[in-house]
Short mmCIF file of N, CA and C in Angstrom, two decimals:
data_model
loop_
_atom_site.label_atom_id
_atom_site.label_comp_id
_atom_site.label_asym_id
_atom_site.label_seq_id
_atom_site.Cartn_x
_atom_site.Cartn_y
_atom_site.Cartn_z
N MET A 107 1.11 -1.21 0.00
CA MET A 107 -0.30 -0.05 0.02
C MET A 107 1.19 1.10 -0.02
N ALA A 108 0.41 2.26 -0.52
CA ALA A 108 1.26 3.46 -0.88
C ALA A 108 0.18 4.42 -0.70
N THR A 109 0.83 5.97 0.28
CA THR A 109 0.04 7.12 -0.09
C THR A 109 0.85 8.44 -0.39
N TRP A 110 0.00 8.73 -1.36
CA TRP A 110 0.66 9.94 -2.10
C TRP A 110 -0.27 10.85 -1.65
N THR A 111 0.01 12.04 -1.57
CA THR A 111 -0.11 13.55 -1.46
C THR A 111 -0.09 14.49 -2.32
N ILE A 112 -1.19 15.61 -2.34
CA ILE A 112 -0.77 16.20 -3.42
C ILE A 112 -0.12 17.42 -3.22
N ASP A 113 1.21 17.54 -4.05
CA ASP A 113 2.07 18.40 -4.37
C ASP A 113 1.50 20.18 -4.75
N ALA A 114 1.23 20.67 -3.67
CA ALA A 114 0.53 21.97 -3.77
C ALA A 114 0.73 22.88 -4.97
N SER A 115 2.47 23.06 -4.72
CA SER A 115 3.06 23.88 -5.58
C SER A 115 3.10 23.31 -7.00
N HIS A 116 2.91 22.09 -7.67
CA HIS A 116 2.68 21.98 -8.99
C HIS A 116 1.55 21.49 -9.25
N SER A 117 0.44 21.92 -8.75
CA SER A 117 -1.10 21.47 -8.58
C SER A 117 -1.45 22.69 -8.78
N GLU A 118 -3.29 22.78 -9.47
CA GLU A 118 -3.99 23.58 -9.37
C GLU A 118 -5.39 23.53 -9.54
N VAL A 119 -6.23 24.10 -8.81
CA VAL A 119 -7.47 23.38 -8.74
C VAL A 119 -8.58 24.74 -9.00
N GLN A 120 -9.07 24.29 -10.25
CA GLN A 120 -10.09 25.19 -11.36
C GLN A 120 -11.42 24.84 -11.09
N PHE A 121 -12.35 26.07 -11.30
CA PHE A 121 -13.61 25.88 -11.96
C PHE A 121 -14.07 27.17 -12.86
N LYS A 122 -14.88 26.68 -13.83
CA LYS A 122 -15.21 27.52 -15.13
C LYS A 122 -16.94 28.04 -15.00
N VAL A 123 -16.88 29.02 -14.66
CA VAL A 123 -18.82 29.14 -14.87
C VAL A 123 -19.01 30.12 -16.08
N ARG A 124 -20.08 30.42 -16.51
CA ARG A 124 -20.68 30.82 -17.79
C ARG A 124 -21.03 32.77 -16.54
N HIS A 125 -20.96 33.55 -17.37
CA HIS A 125 -21.55 34.60 -16.66
C HIS A 125 -21.85 35.69 -18.06
N LEU A 126 -23.44 35.87 -17.72
CA LEU A 126 -24.52 36.27 -18.85
C LEU A 126 -24.43 35.35 -19.92
N MET A 127 -24.29 34.17 -19.84
CA MET A 127 -24.07 33.33 -21.17
C MET A 127 -23.33 33.59 -21.86
N ILE A 128 -22.46 34.99 -21.93
CA ILE A 128 -21.55 35.01 -23.08
C ILE A 128 -20.31 34.58 -22.78
N SER A 129 -19.92 34.84 -21.71
CA SER A 129 -18.33 34.54 -21.49
C SER A 129 -18.30 33.76 -19.97
N THR A 130 -16.74 33.42 -19.98
CA THR A 130 -16.60 32.09 -18.63
C THR A 130 -15.88 33.01 -17.70
N VAL A 131 -16.15 32.84 -16.36
CA VAL A 131 -15.54 33.39 -15.33
C VAL A 131 -14.62 32.19 -14.82
N THR A 132 -13.25 32.45 -14.38
CA THR A 132 -12.32 31.30 -13.97
C THR A 132 -12.03 31.52 -12.53
N GLY A 133 -12.27 30.42 -11.91
CA GLY A 133 -11.84 30.62 -10.43
C GLY A 133 -10.58 29.45 -9.74
N THR A 134 -10.41 29.86 -8.89
CA THR A 134 -8.88 28.76 -8.28
C THR A 134 -9.51 28.95 -6.55
N PHE A 135 -8.61 27.81 -6.24
CA PHE A 135 -8.96 27.63 -5.00
C PHE A 135 -7.46 27.56 -4.66
N GLY A 136 -6.94 28.22 -3.77
CA GLY A 136 -5.78 28.38 -3.18
C GLY A 136 -5.04 27.49 -2.06
N SER A 137 -6.13 26.99 -1.44
CA SER A 137 -5.55 25.94 -0.45
C SER A 137 -6.63 24.94 -0.28
N TYR A 138 -5.87 23.59 -0.68
CA TYR A 138 -6.54 22.35 -0.77
C TYR A 138 -5.83 21.19 -0.20
N GLU A 139 -5.84 20.16 -0.14
CA GLU A 139 -5.10 18.64 0.36
C GLU A 139 -6.39 17.67 -0.56
N GLY A 140 -4.78 16.57 -0.48
CA GLY A 140 -5.55 15.53 -0.69
C GLY A 140 -4.62 14.52 -1.05
N THR A 141 -4.96 12.88 -0.64
CA THR A 141 -4.51 11.92 -0.99
C THR A 141 -4.84 10.86 -1.76
N VAL A 142 -4.05 10.14 -2.36
CA VAL A 142 -4.60 9.13 -3.08
C VAL A 142 -3.78 7.55 -2.25
N GLU A 143 -4.56 6.51 -2.29
CA GLU A 143 -3.80 5.79 -1.36
C GLU A 143 -4.38 4.17 -3.04
N THR A 144 -2.87 3.59 -2.98
CA THR A 144 -2.68 3.03 -3.89
C THR A 144 -2.52 1.84 -3.46
N THR A 145 -2.22 0.70 -4.50
CA THR A 145 -1.77 -0.83 -3.89
C THR A 145 -0.58 -1.32 -5.00
N ASN A 146 -0.43 0.09 -6.29
CA ASN A 146 0.55 -0.60 -7.22
C ASN A 146 1.48 0.82 -7.24
N ASP A 147 2.50 0.94 -7.81
CA ASP A 147 2.95 2.18 -7.88
C ASP A 147 3.10 2.98 -9.41
N THR A 148 2.57 1.81 -9.97
CA THR A 148 2.65 2.68 -11.48
C THR A 148 1.20 2.45 -12.23
N ASP A 149 0.25 1.71 -11.38
CA ASP A 149 -1.24 1.55 -11.83
C ASP A 149 -2.09 2.37 -10.78
N PHE A 150 -3.12 3.31 -11.15
CA PHE A 150 -3.61 3.90 -10.10
C PHE A 150 -4.88 2.97 -10.26
N GLU A 151 -5.12 1.91 -10.79
CA GLU A 151 -6.73 1.58 -10.92
C GLU A 151 -7.04 0.94 -9.38
N GLY A 152 -8.53 1.58 -8.95
CA GLY A 152 -8.53 1.24 -7.72
C GLY A 152 -8.18 1.91 -6.64
N ALA A 153 -7.96 2.99 -6.94
CA ALA A 153 -6.88 3.96 -5.77
C ALA A 153 -8.34 4.40 -4.99
N SER A 154 -7.93 4.76 -3.80
CA SER A 154 -8.80 5.31 -3.19
C SER A 154 -8.39 6.84 -3.15
N ILE A 155 -9.28 7.93 -3.11
CA ILE A 155 -8.49 9.31 -3.48
C ILE A 155 -9.77 10.02 -2.00
N LYS A 156 -9.16 10.99 -1.95
CA LYS A 156 -9.83 12.05 -0.64
C LYS A 156 -8.96 13.30 -1.03
N PHE A 157 -10.28 14.29 -1.32
CA PHE A 157 -9.58 15.53 -1.09
C PHE A 157 -10.74 16.70 -0.58
N SER A 158 -9.74 17.75 -0.61
CA SER A 158 -10.47 18.91 0.26
C SER A 158 -10.36 20.18 -0.12
N ALA A 159 -10.81 21.01 -0.20
CA ALA A 159 -10.49 22.88 -0.35
C ALA A 159 -11.26 23.76 0.45
N ASP A 160 -10.53 24.83 0.85
CA ASP A 160 -11.09 25.64 1.60
C ASP A 160 -11.77 26.37 1.24
N VAL A 161 -12.90 26.64 1.07
CA VAL A 161 -13.87 27.58 0.47
C VAL A 161 -13.08 29.19 0.74
N ASP A 162 -12.84 29.56 1.70
CA ASP A 162 -12.08 30.83 2.11
C ASP A 162 -11.14 31.29 0.89
N SER A 163 -10.10 30.14 0.44
CA SER A 163 -9.32 30.57 -0.33
C SER A 163 -9.68 30.96 -1.66
N ILE A 164 -10.93 30.70 -1.96
CA ILE A 164 -11.70 30.98 -3.52
C ILE A 164 -10.86 32.30 -4.18
N SER A 165 -10.72 32.53 -5.35
CA SER A 165 -10.60 33.37 -6.15
C SER A 165 -10.43 33.32 -7.68
N THR A 166 -11.58 34.49 -8.03
CA THR A 166 -11.44 34.58 -9.15
C THR A 166 -10.89 35.95 -10.02
N GLY A 167 -10.00 36.73 -9.17
CA GLY A 167 -9.15 37.82 -9.56
C GLY A 167 -9.77 39.00 -9.19
N GLN A 168 -11.06 38.84 -8.43
CA GLN A 168 -12.00 40.11 -8.47
C GLN A 168 -12.61 39.91 -7.05
N GLU A 169 -11.92 40.62 -6.16
CA GLU A 169 -12.50 40.68 -4.47
C GLU A 169 -13.82 41.03 -4.33
N GLN A 170 -14.45 41.67 -5.24
CA GLN A 170 -16.29 41.68 -4.50
C GLN A 170 -17.02 40.47 -5.23
N ARG A 171 -16.15 39.99 -6.28
CA ARG A 171 -17.29 38.84 -6.46
C ARG A 171 -16.78 37.52 -5.93
N ASP A 172 -15.44 37.66 -5.17
CA ASP A 172 -14.97 36.81 -4.51
C ASP A 172 -15.63 36.72 -2.99
N GLY A 173 -15.80 37.86 -2.32
CA GLY A 173 -16.87 37.76 -1.28
C GLY A 173 -18.33 37.40 -1.58
N HIS A 174 -18.70 37.29 -2.76
CA HIS A 174 -20.38 37.07 -2.88
C HIS A 174 -20.27 35.75 -2.95
N LEU A 175 -19.08 34.94 -3.44
CA LEU A 175 -19.13 33.38 -3.88
C LEU A 175 -18.90 33.04 -2.14
N LYS A 176 -18.27 33.54 -1.22
CA LYS A 176 -17.93 32.96 0.20
C LYS A 176 -19.25 33.07 0.67
N SER A 177 -20.20 34.11 0.29
CA SER A 177 -21.61 34.45 1.39
C SER A 177 -22.48 33.40 1.08
N ALA A 178 -23.36 33.52 1.87
CA ALA A 178 -24.75 32.57 2.14
C ALA A 178 -25.57 32.81 0.67
N ASP A 179 -24.94 33.59 -0.44
CA ASP A 179 -25.72 33.43 -1.22
C ASP A 179 -25.36 32.08 -2.39
N PHE A 180 -23.97 31.83 -1.78
CA PHE A 180 -23.21 30.64 -2.83
C PHE A 180 -22.93 29.79 -1.89
N PHE A 181 -21.71 29.56 -1.74
CA PHE A 181 -20.89 28.59 -0.84
C PHE A 181 -20.79 28.71 0.79
N ASP A 182 -21.22 29.80 0.97
CA ASP A 182 -21.34 29.97 2.53
C ASP A 182 -20.47 29.44 3.74
N ALA A 183 -19.09 30.22 3.40
CA ALA A 183 -18.01 30.09 4.10
C ALA A 183 -17.98 29.65 5.66
N ALA A 184 -18.82 30.77 5.93
CA ALA A 184 -19.06 30.71 7.33
C ALA A 184 -19.36 29.13 8.17
N ASN A 185 -20.30 29.05 7.31
CA ASN A 185 -21.05 27.63 7.81
C ASN A 185 -20.37 26.38 7.39
N PHE A 186 -19.81 26.48 6.02
CA PHE A 186 -19.63 25.22 5.22
C PHE A 186 -18.14 25.61 4.36
N PRO A 187 -17.11 25.57 5.46
CA PRO A 187 -15.82 26.05 5.01
C PRO A 187 -15.11 24.95 4.30
N LYS A 188 -15.33 24.00 3.95
CA LYS A 188 -14.76 22.87 2.99
C LYS A 188 -15.85 22.50 2.12
N ILE A 189 -15.04 21.97 0.70
CA ILE A 189 -15.48 21.40 -0.30
C ILE A 189 -14.67 19.97 -0.34
N SER A 190 -15.38 18.92 -0.45
CA SER A 190 -14.97 17.52 0.04
C SER A 190 -15.12 16.60 -1.24
N PHE A 191 -14.09 15.95 -1.50
CA PHE A 191 -14.48 14.52 -2.16
C PHE A 191 -14.32 13.13 -1.77
N ALA A 192 -14.47 12.54 -1.83
CA ALA A 192 -14.47 11.07 -1.27
C ALA A 192 -14.74 9.80 -2.89
N SER A 193 -13.84 9.40 -3.19
CA SER A 193 -13.89 8.50 -4.19
C SER A 193 -14.50 7.30 -4.04
N THR A 194 -15.32 6.49 -4.65
CA THR A 194 -16.29 5.66 -4.41
C THR A 194 -15.43 4.38 -5.54
N SER A 195 -15.32 4.74 -6.85
CA SER A 195 -14.46 4.11 -7.73
C SER A 195 -13.06 5.03 -8.59
N PHE A 196 -12.22 4.23 -8.96
CA PHE A 196 -11.66 4.72 -10.10
C PHE A 196 -10.83 3.85 -11.04
N GLU A 197 -11.66 3.63 -12.22
CA GLU A 197 -11.60 2.57 -13.30
C GLU A 197 -10.78 3.13 -14.38
N LYS A 198 -9.84 2.50 -14.53
CA LYS A 198 -9.07 2.57 -15.88
C LYS A 198 -9.72 1.95 -17.20
N VAL A 199 -9.50 3.18 -17.78
CA VAL A 199 -10.13 3.08 -19.10
C VAL A 199 -9.03 2.71 -20.46
N ASP A 200 -7.83 2.92 -20.28
CA ASP A 200 -6.98 2.60 -21.20
C ASP A 200 -5.66 3.32 -20.44
N ASP A 201 -4.64 3.14 -21.19
CA ASP A 201 -3.25 3.73 -20.39
C ASP A 201 -3.16 5.28 -19.77
N GLU A 202 -3.76 5.88 -20.25
CA GLU A 202 -4.20 7.20 -20.15
C GLU A 202 -5.07 7.43 -19.55
N ASN A 203 -6.15 7.00 -19.35
CA ASN A 203 -7.45 7.39 -18.82
C ASN A 203 -8.25 6.71 -17.74
N TYR A 204 -8.81 7.37 -16.89
CA TYR A 204 -9.12 6.64 -16.03
C TYR A 204 -10.94 7.30 -15.77
N THR A 205 -11.56 6.59 -15.16
CA THR A 205 -13.09 7.35 -14.75
C THR A 205 -13.09 7.17 -13.05
N LEU A 206 -13.30 8.47 -12.64
CA LEU A 206 -13.11 8.82 -11.42
C LEU A 206 -14.68 9.01 -10.71
N LYS A 207 -15.02 7.93 -9.79
CA LYS A 207 -16.66 8.51 -9.41
C LYS A 207 -16.39 8.52 -7.77
N GLY A 208 -17.35 9.15 -7.13
CA GLY A 208 -16.95 9.84 -5.80
C GLY A 208 -18.10 10.38 -5.22
N ASP A 209 -18.22 11.06 -3.91
CA ASP A 209 -18.76 11.87 -3.60
C ASP A 209 -18.45 13.36 -3.45
N LEU A 210 -19.04 14.23 -4.07
CA LEU A 210 -18.55 15.43 -3.97
C LEU A 210 -19.60 16.11 -2.89
N THR A 211 -18.94 16.97 -1.63
CA THR A 211 -19.75 17.63 -0.72
C THR A 211 -19.46 18.91 -1.12
N MET A 212 -20.48 20.15 -0.99
CA MET A 212 -20.41 21.28 -1.23
C MET A 212 -21.67 21.98 -0.15
N ARG A 213 -21.43 22.72 0.69
CA ARG A 213 -22.72 23.44 1.30
C ARG A 213 -23.43 22.16 1.94
N GLY A 214 -22.59 21.40 2.77
CA GLY A 214 -23.58 20.53 3.57
C GLY A 214 -24.25 19.53 2.52
N VAL A 215 -24.38 19.41 1.20
CA VAL A 215 -25.14 18.36 0.12
C VAL A 215 -23.97 17.87 -0.57
N THR A 216 -24.25 16.13 -0.09
CA THR A 216 -23.33 15.59 -0.89
C THR A 216 -24.15 14.45 -1.99
N LYS A 217 -23.41 14.67 -3.07
CA LYS A 217 -23.81 14.56 -4.47
C LYS A 217 -22.78 13.29 -5.05
N SER A 218 -23.40 12.27 -5.93
CA SER A 218 -22.08 11.28 -6.86
C SER A 218 -21.72 11.87 -8.10
N VAL A 219 -20.93 11.97 -8.11
CA VAL A 219 -20.43 12.79 -9.46
C VAL A 219 -19.07 11.60 -10.05
N THR A 220 -19.23 12.09 -11.57
CA THR A 220 -18.37 11.26 -12.28
C THR A 220 -17.70 12.11 -13.03
N LEU A 221 -16.12 11.81 -12.82
CA LEU A 221 -15.35 12.90 -13.48
C LEU A 221 -14.35 11.98 -14.52
N LYS A 222 -13.41 12.60 -15.36
CA LYS A 222 -12.63 12.13 -16.29
C LYS A 222 -11.30 12.33 -15.74
N ALA A 223 -10.27 11.28 -15.50
CA ALA A 223 -8.89 11.27 -15.35
C ALA A 223 -8.12 11.29 -15.98
N GLU A 224 -7.05 12.06 -16.61
CA GLU A 224 -6.25 11.72 -17.72
C GLU A 224 -4.75 11.36 -16.82
N PHE A 225 -4.03 10.42 -17.03
CA PHE A 225 -2.89 10.27 -16.44
C PHE A 225 -1.65 10.76 -17.06
N GLY A 226 -0.80 11.49 -16.62
CA GLY A 226 0.15 12.03 -17.21
C GLY A 226 1.61 11.31 -16.64
N GLY A 227 1.45 10.54 -15.96
CA GLY A 227 2.83 9.16 -16.24
C GLY A 227 3.45 9.45 -14.49
N VAL A 228 4.53 8.59 -14.51
CA VAL A 228 4.88 8.56 -13.42
C VAL A 228 6.20 9.03 -13.20
N MET A 229 7.20 9.87 -12.58
CA MET A 229 8.49 10.24 -12.51
C MET A 229 8.97 10.67 -11.32
N THR A 230 10.28 10.22 -11.69
CA THR A 230 11.29 10.68 -10.19
C THR A 230 11.63 11.76 -10.59
N ASP A 231 11.62 12.92 -9.50
CA ASP A 231 12.22 14.42 -9.52
C ASP A 231 13.82 14.51 -9.46
N PHE A 232 14.08 15.72 -9.40
CA PHE A 232 15.71 15.93 -8.83
C PHE A 232 16.04 15.30 -7.58
N TYR A 233 15.00 15.22 -6.73
CA TYR A 233 15.38 14.88 -5.22
C TYR A 233 15.27 13.66 -4.87
N GLY A 234 14.56 12.57 -5.83
CA GLY A 234 14.37 11.28 -5.54
C GLY A 234 12.81 10.71 -5.23
N GLN A 235 12.16 12.32 -5.58
CA GLN A 235 11.00 11.98 -4.86
C GLN A 235 10.10 11.29 -6.16
N THR A 236 9.13 10.32 -6.00
CA THR A 236 8.33 9.98 -7.10
C THR A 236 7.41 10.20 -7.49
N LYS A 237 6.78 10.89 -8.12
CA LYS A 237 5.37 11.73 -8.48
C LYS A 237 4.75 11.38 -9.81
N ALA A 238 3.33 11.14 -9.49
CA ALA A 238 2.69 10.91 -10.49
C ALA A 238 1.75 12.41 -10.98
N GLY A 239 0.97 12.54 -12.16
CA GLY A 239 0.19 13.64 -12.37
C GLY A 239 -0.67 13.26 -13.19
N PHE A 240 -2.26 13.76 -13.10
CA PHE A 240 -3.49 13.53 -13.26
C PHE A 240 -3.78 15.24 -13.73
N GLU A 241 -4.88 15.03 -14.93
CA GLU A 241 -5.57 16.23 -15.28
C GLU A 241 -7.04 15.41 -14.87
N ILE A 242 -8.02 16.22 -14.14
CA ILE A 242 -9.14 15.70 -13.59
C ILE A 242 -10.28 16.45 -14.31
N ALA A 243 -11.04 16.29 -14.76
CA ALA A 243 -12.01 17.30 -15.31
C ALA A 243 -13.63 16.56 -15.42
N GLY A 244 -14.48 17.64 -15.37
CA GLY A 244 -15.95 17.57 -15.09
C GLY A 244 -16.82 18.12 -14.90
N LYS A 245 -18.29 18.36 -14.75
CA LYS A 245 -18.84 19.02 -15.15
C LYS A 245 -20.04 18.90 -13.34
N VAL A 246 -20.53 19.87 -12.90
CA VAL A 246 -21.54 19.71 -11.78
C VAL A 246 -22.76 20.58 -12.08
N ASN A 247 -23.91 20.45 -11.58
CA ASN A 247 -25.16 21.58 -11.47
C ASN A 247 -24.66 21.99 -9.90
N ARG A 248 -24.68 23.63 -10.08
CA ARG A 248 -24.80 23.84 -8.72
C ARG A 248 -25.81 24.11 -8.11
N GLN A 249 -27.03 24.10 -8.78
CA GLN A 249 -28.24 24.01 -7.94
C GLN A 249 -28.37 22.62 -7.31
N ASP A 250 -27.55 21.41 -7.75
CA ASP A 250 -27.93 20.75 -6.78
C ASP A 250 -27.11 20.35 -5.59
N PHE A 251 -26.29 21.35 -5.67
CA PHE A 251 -25.74 21.48 -4.11
C PHE A 251 -26.13 22.77 -3.09
N GLY A 252 -27.25 23.27 -3.46
CA GLY A 252 -27.53 24.21 -3.05
C GLY A 252 -27.20 25.71 -3.02
N LEU A 253 -26.64 25.70 -4.11
CA LEU A 253 -25.98 27.12 -4.57
C LEU A 253 -27.03 27.46 -5.47
N THR A 254 -28.03 28.22 -5.09
CA THR A 254 -28.92 28.35 -5.75
C THR A 254 -29.33 30.01 -6.18
N TRP A 255 -28.49 30.58 -5.74
CA TRP A 255 -28.36 31.86 -5.85
C TRP A 255 -28.87 32.58 -7.47
N SER A 256 -29.55 33.14 -7.75
CA SER A 256 -29.96 33.51 -9.32
C SER A 256 -30.33 34.83 -9.96
N ALA A 257 -29.78 35.26 -10.60
CA ALA A 257 -30.41 36.79 -10.88
C ALA A 257 -30.80 36.78 -12.72
N VAL A 258 -31.59 37.83 -12.97
CA VAL A 258 -31.88 37.76 -14.59
C VAL A 258 -31.43 39.33 -15.00
N THR A 259 -31.15 39.70 -15.93
CA THR A 259 -30.58 41.22 -16.30
C THR A 259 -32.12 41.86 -16.71
N GLU A 260 -32.17 42.74 -16.76
CA GLU A 260 -33.27 43.66 -17.34
C GLU A 260 -33.73 42.98 -18.51
N ALA A 261 -32.94 42.53 -19.29
CA ALA A 261 -33.04 42.06 -20.58
C ALA A 261 -33.57 40.53 -20.57
N GLY A 262 -33.40 39.77 -19.28
CA GLY A 262 -34.05 38.49 -19.45
C GLY A 262 -32.85 37.64 -19.12
N GLY A 263 -31.56 37.80 -19.68
CA GLY A 263 -30.19 37.22 -19.43
C GLY A 263 -29.76 36.38 -18.18
N VAL A 264 -29.61 35.56 -17.89
CA VAL A 264 -29.32 35.02 -16.50
C VAL A 264 -27.83 35.09 -16.38
N VAL A 265 -27.61 35.61 -15.52
CA VAL A 265 -26.63 36.21 -14.80
C VAL A 265 -25.18 35.15 -14.85
N VAL A 266 -25.67 34.01 -13.75
CA VAL A 266 -24.66 33.06 -13.76
C VAL A 266 -25.15 31.75 -14.42
N SER A 267 -24.48 30.97 -15.11
CA SER A 267 -25.14 29.67 -15.43
C SER A 267 -25.25 28.46 -13.99
N ASP A 268 -26.02 27.70 -14.31
CA ASP A 268 -25.99 26.48 -13.63
C ASP A 268 -24.96 25.59 -13.49
N ASP A 269 -24.39 25.22 -15.05
CA ASP A 269 -23.55 24.30 -14.78
C ASP A 269 -22.02 25.08 -14.37
N VAL A 270 -21.43 24.10 -13.79
CA VAL A 270 -20.03 24.41 -13.32
C VAL A 270 -19.16 23.45 -13.96
N LYS A 271 -17.90 23.58 -14.68
CA LYS A 271 -17.01 22.84 -14.92
C LYS A 271 -15.87 23.06 -14.40
N LEU A 272 -15.28 21.67 -13.47
CA LEU A 272 -14.24 21.78 -12.95
C LEU A 272 -12.82 21.09 -13.49
N VAL A 273 -12.10 21.73 -12.99
CA VAL A 273 -10.33 21.57 -13.79
C VAL A 273 -9.61 21.29 -12.92
N LEU A 274 -8.65 20.18 -12.48
CA LEU A 274 -7.87 19.97 -11.65
C LEU A 274 -6.60 19.35 -12.61
N ASN A 275 -5.67 20.32 -12.20
CA ASN A 275 -4.04 19.41 -12.58
C ASN A 275 -3.51 19.05 -11.40
N ILE A 276 -3.86 17.70 -10.95
CA ILE A 276 -2.49 17.41 -9.58
C ILE A 276 -1.73 16.84 -9.85
N GLN A 277 -0.64 17.10 -9.06
CA GLN A 277 0.76 16.25 -9.40
C GLN A 277 0.73 15.69 -7.59
N VAL A 278 0.86 14.43 -7.35
CA VAL A 278 1.31 13.65 -6.02
C VAL A 278 2.40 12.95 -5.80
N VAL A 279 2.91 13.36 -4.63
CA VAL A 279 4.00 12.62 -4.20
C VAL A 279 3.83 11.33 -3.45
N LYS A 280 4.43 10.27 -3.77
CA LYS A 280 4.64 9.20 -3.16
C LYS A 280 5.25 9.17 -1.60
N GLY A 281 4.35 8.75 -0.74
CA GLY A 281 5.06 8.70 0.74
C GLY A 281 6.01 8.26 1.16
#
């Protein structure tokens, strides 16, 4: 059994959401942690994955918007400070792709999600550490997790899409 931990200095956690249905706003979480437990050093099939992000670390590059996202209108960071994920399966599709299924919890609501994981490979770094990389992507509906704030412009346009794209570029280091 091996435990791998996220190397935050070589990883990024992003989300993308349509604004006014004409452009996309990208946000990141600056504080997060996670582990991957495997029984094999090079094949991650069946791995157990746990991840959490601190809601208060959200950044979209616009302080007022970040404050709104942390408020009770959206994530309600004061009452729900973490977003968490625990895998239920990690199945190998081919040498480069996996299907990741698990329970995502936001704002106290847990839903099953399916994500795609592209395996970048395993490498030993300059310090002798064994590392592996994954790009994980998927889409969730924010309404499913109680993020129900909505507004319509005077012209009838939706301000924020319900669909949120998740994009995580994760490098893990073997413990």
